Short mmCIF file of C-alpha atoms in Angstrom, two decimals:
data_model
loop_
_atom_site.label_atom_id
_atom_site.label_comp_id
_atom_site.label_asym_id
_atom_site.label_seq_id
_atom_site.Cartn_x
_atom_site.Cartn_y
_atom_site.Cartn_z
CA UNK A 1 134.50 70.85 149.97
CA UNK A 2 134.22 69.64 146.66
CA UNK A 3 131.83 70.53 143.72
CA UNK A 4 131.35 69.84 140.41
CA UNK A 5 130.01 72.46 137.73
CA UNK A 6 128.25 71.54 134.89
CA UNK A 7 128.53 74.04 132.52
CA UNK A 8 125.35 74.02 130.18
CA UNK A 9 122.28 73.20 131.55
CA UNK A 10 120.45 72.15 128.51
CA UNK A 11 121.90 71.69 124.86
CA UNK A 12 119.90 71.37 121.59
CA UNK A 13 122.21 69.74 118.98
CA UNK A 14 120.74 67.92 115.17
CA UNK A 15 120.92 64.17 114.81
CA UNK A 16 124.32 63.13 113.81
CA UNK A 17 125.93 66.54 115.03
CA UNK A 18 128.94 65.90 117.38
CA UNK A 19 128.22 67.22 121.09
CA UNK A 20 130.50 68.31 124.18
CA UNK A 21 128.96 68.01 127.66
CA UNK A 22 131.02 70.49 129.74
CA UNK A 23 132.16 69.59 133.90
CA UNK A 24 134.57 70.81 135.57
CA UNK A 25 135.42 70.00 139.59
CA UNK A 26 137.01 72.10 142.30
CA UNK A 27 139.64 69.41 144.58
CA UNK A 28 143.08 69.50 145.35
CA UNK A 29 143.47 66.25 145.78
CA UNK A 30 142.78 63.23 143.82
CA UNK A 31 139.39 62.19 142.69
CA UNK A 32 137.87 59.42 140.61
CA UNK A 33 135.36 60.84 137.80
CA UNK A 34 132.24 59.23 136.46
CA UNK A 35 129.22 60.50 133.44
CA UNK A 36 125.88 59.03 134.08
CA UNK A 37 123.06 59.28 132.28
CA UNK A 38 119.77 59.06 133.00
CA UNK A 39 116.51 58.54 131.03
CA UNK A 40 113.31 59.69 132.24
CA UNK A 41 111.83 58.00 135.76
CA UNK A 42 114.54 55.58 135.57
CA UNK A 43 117.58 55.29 137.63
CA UNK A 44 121.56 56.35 136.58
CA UNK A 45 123.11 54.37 134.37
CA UNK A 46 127.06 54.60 134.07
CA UNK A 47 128.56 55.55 130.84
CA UNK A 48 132.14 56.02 131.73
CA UNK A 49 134.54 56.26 134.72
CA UNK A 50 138.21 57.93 135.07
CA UNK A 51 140.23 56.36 138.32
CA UNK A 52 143.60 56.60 137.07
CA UNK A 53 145.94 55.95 133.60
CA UNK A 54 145.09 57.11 130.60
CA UNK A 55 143.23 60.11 130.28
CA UNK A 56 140.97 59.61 127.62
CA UNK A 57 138.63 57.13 128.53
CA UNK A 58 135.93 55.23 126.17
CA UNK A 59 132.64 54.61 127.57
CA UNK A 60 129.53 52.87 126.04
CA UNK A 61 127.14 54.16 123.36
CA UNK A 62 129.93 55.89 121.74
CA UNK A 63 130.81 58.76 124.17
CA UNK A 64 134.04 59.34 125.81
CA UNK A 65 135.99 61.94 127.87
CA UNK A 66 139.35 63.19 129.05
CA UNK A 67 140.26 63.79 132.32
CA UNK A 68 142.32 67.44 132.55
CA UNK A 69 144.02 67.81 135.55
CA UNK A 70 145.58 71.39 134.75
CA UNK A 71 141.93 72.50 133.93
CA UNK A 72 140.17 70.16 136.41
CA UNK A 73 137.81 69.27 133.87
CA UNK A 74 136.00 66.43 132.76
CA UNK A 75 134.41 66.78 129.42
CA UNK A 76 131.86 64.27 127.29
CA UNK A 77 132.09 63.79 123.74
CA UNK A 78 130.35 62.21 121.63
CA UNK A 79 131.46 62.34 117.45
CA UNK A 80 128.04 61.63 116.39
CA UNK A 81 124.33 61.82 118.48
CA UNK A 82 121.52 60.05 117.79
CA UNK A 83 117.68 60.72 119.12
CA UNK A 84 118.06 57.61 121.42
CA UNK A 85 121.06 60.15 123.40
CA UNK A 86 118.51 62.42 124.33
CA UNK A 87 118.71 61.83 128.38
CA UNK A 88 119.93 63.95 131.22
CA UNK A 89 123.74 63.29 131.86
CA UNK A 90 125.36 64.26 135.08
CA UNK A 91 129.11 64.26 136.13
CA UNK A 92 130.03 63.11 139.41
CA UNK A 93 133.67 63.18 141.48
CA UNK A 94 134.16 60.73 143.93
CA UNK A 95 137.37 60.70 146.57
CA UNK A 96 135.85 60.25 150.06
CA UNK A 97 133.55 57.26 148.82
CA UNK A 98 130.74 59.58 148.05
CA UNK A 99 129.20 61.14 144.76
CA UNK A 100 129.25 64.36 144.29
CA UNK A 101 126.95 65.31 141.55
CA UNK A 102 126.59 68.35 138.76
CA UNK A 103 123.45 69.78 138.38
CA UNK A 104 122.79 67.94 134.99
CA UNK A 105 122.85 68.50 131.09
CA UNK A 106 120.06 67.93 129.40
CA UNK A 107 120.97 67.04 126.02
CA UNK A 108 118.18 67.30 123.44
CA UNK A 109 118.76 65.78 119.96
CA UNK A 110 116.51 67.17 117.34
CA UNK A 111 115.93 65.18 114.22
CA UNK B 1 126.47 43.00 135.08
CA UNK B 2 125.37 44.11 138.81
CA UNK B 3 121.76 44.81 138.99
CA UNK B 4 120.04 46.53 141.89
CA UNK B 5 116.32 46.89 141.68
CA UNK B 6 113.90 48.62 143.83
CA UNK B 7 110.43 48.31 145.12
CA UNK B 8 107.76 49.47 144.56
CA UNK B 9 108.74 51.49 141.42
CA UNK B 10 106.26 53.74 142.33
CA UNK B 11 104.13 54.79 146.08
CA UNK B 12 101.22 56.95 146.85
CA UNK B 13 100.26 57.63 150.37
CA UNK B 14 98.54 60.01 152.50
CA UNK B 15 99.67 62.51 154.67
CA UNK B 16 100.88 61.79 158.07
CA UNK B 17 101.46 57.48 156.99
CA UNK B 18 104.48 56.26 156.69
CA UNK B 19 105.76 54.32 153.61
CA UNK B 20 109.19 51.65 153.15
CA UNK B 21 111.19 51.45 150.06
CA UNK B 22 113.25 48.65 149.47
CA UNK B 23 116.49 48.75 148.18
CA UNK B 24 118.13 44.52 146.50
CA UNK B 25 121.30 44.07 144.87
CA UNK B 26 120.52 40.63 143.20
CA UNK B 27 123.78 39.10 141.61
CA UNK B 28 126.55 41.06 144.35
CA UNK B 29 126.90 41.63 147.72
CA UNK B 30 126.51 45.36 148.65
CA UNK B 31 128.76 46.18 151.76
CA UNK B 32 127.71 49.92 151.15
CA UNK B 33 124.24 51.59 150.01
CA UNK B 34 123.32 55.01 149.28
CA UNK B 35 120.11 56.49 149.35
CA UNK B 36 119.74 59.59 147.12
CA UNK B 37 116.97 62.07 146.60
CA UNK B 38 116.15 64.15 143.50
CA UNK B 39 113.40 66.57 142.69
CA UNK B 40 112.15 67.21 139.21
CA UNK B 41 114.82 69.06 137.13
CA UNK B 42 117.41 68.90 139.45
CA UNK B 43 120.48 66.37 140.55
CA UNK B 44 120.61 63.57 143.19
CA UNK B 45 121.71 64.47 146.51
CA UNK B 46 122.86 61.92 148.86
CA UNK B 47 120.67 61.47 151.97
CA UNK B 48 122.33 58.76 153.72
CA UNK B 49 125.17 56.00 153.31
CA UNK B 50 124.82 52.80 154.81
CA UNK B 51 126.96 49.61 155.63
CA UNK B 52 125.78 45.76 156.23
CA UNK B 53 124.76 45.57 160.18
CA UNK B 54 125.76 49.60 161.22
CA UNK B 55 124.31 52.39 161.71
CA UNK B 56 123.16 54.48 158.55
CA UNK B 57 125.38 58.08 158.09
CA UNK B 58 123.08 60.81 157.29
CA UNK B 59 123.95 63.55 155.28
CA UNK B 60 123.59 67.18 157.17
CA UNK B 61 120.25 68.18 157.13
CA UNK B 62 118.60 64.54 156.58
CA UNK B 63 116.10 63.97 159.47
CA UNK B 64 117.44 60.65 160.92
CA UNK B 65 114.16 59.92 162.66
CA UNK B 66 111.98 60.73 159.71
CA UNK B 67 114.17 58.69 157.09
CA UNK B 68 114.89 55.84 158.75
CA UNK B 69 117.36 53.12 156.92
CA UNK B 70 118.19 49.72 157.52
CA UNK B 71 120.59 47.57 155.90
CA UNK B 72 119.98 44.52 157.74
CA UNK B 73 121.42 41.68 155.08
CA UNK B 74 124.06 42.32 152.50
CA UNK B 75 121.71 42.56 149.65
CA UNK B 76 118.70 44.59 150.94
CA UNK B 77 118.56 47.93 152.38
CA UNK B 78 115.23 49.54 153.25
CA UNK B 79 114.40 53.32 153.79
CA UNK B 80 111.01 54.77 155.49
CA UNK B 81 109.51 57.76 155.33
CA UNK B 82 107.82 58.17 158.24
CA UNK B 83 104.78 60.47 159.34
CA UNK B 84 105.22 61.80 155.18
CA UNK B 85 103.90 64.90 154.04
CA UNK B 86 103.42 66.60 150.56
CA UNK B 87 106.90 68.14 150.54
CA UNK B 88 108.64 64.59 151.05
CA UNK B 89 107.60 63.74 147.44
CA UNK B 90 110.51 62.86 144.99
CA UNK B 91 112.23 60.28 143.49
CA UNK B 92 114.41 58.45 145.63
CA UNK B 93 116.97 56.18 144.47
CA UNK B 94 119.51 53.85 145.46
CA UNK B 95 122.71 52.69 144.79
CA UNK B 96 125.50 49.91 146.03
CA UNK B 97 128.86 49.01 145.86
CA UNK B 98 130.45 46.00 146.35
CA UNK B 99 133.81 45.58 148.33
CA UNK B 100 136.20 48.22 147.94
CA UNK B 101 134.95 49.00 144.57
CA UNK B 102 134.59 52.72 143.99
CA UNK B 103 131.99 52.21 141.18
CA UNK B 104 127.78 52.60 141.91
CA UNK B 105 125.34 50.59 140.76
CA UNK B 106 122.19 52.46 140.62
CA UNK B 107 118.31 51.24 141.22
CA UNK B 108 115.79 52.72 139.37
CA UNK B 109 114.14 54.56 141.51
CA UNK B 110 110.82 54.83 143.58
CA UNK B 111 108.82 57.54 142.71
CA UNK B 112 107.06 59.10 145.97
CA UNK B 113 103.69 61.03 146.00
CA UNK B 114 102.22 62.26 149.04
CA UNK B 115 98.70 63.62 148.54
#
């Protein structure tokens, strides 16, 4: 079965500090990845997706990720955080038509 | 952009009543909806997937009788809680996908209290 494994539950970072939002996903076949994030009592809102090509994808607000298939990982970056990022981001694989989510990083930006 | 709302944004019922969430995509036409569930502080699990005019899949361990979903058009899918009790409080959300798109597009979520 697959899982996904989000490495940091929480992390603090300072306002214009560059972050890393660690997942990483057990299959052995392939799988289409997605980063959501989601702000509090609302729904998930998609910030970038990996189905195939390149593997460094660009999302919206800034953040991207690359898609490591030796390392089965699936990493978010973002150069420079504002307050406004502060959310709860989860990774999700998808190859049967389902989400499979992480547990969640909450990523607090401190002024 | 595809938008999928929900309603009511948030319910409070008593225990033992029974209480229907509705689930719209309104600018696409959903062939498949998910309903998810979360808890406070922790992720979204999938309870059930459903498809225009079918039968709703439920996820192992998802009561079928007590969550009972209904995707009757292909922009509205409903889920009730039937006979709820305090533990059946969450969040539930919803999401849809139109044609053989792979991507979700996510409600915002019902908030569930059951006092």
């Amino acid at each position: 079965a697959q899982s996904v494994t989000q490495l940091d539950s929480q992390v603090p970072v300072f306002e214009e500090a560059p972050v890393e939002l660690r997942c990483n996903y057990s299959s052995s076949v392939s799988v289409y990845l997605f980063w959501y994030v989601q702000y509090p009592n609302q729904g998930l809102q998609l910030l970038l997706k990996y189905l195939s090509g390149s593997t460094l994808v660009k999302g919206i607000n800034g953040f991207e990720a690359e898609f490591n298939k030796s390392q089965t990982s699936f990493h978010l970056r973002k150069p420079s955080v504002h307050i406004s990022d502060t959310a709860e981001y989860f990774c999700a694989v998808d190859n049967t038509g389902k989400l499979i989510f992480g547990q969640g990083t909450t990523l607090q930006v401190k002024p | 952009g595809a938008v999928v709302s929900q309603h009511p944004s948030w319910v409070i019922c008593k225990s033992g009543t029974s209480v229907k969430i509705e689930c719209r995509s309104l600018d696409f036409q959903a062939t498949t909806m998910f309903w998810y569930r979360q808890f406070p502080k922790q992720s979204l699990m999938l309870m059930a997937t459903s498809n225009e005019g079918s039968k709703a899949t439920y996820e192992q361990g998802v009561e079928k009788d007590k969550f009972l979903i209904n995707h009757a058009s292909l922009t509205l899918s409903t889920l009730t809680v039937t006979s709820a009790h305090p533990e059946d409080s969450s969040f539930y959300i919803c999401s849809a996908t139109a044609g053989g798109a792979y991507e979700q597009y996510f409600g915002p979520g019902t908030r569930l209290t059951v006092t």
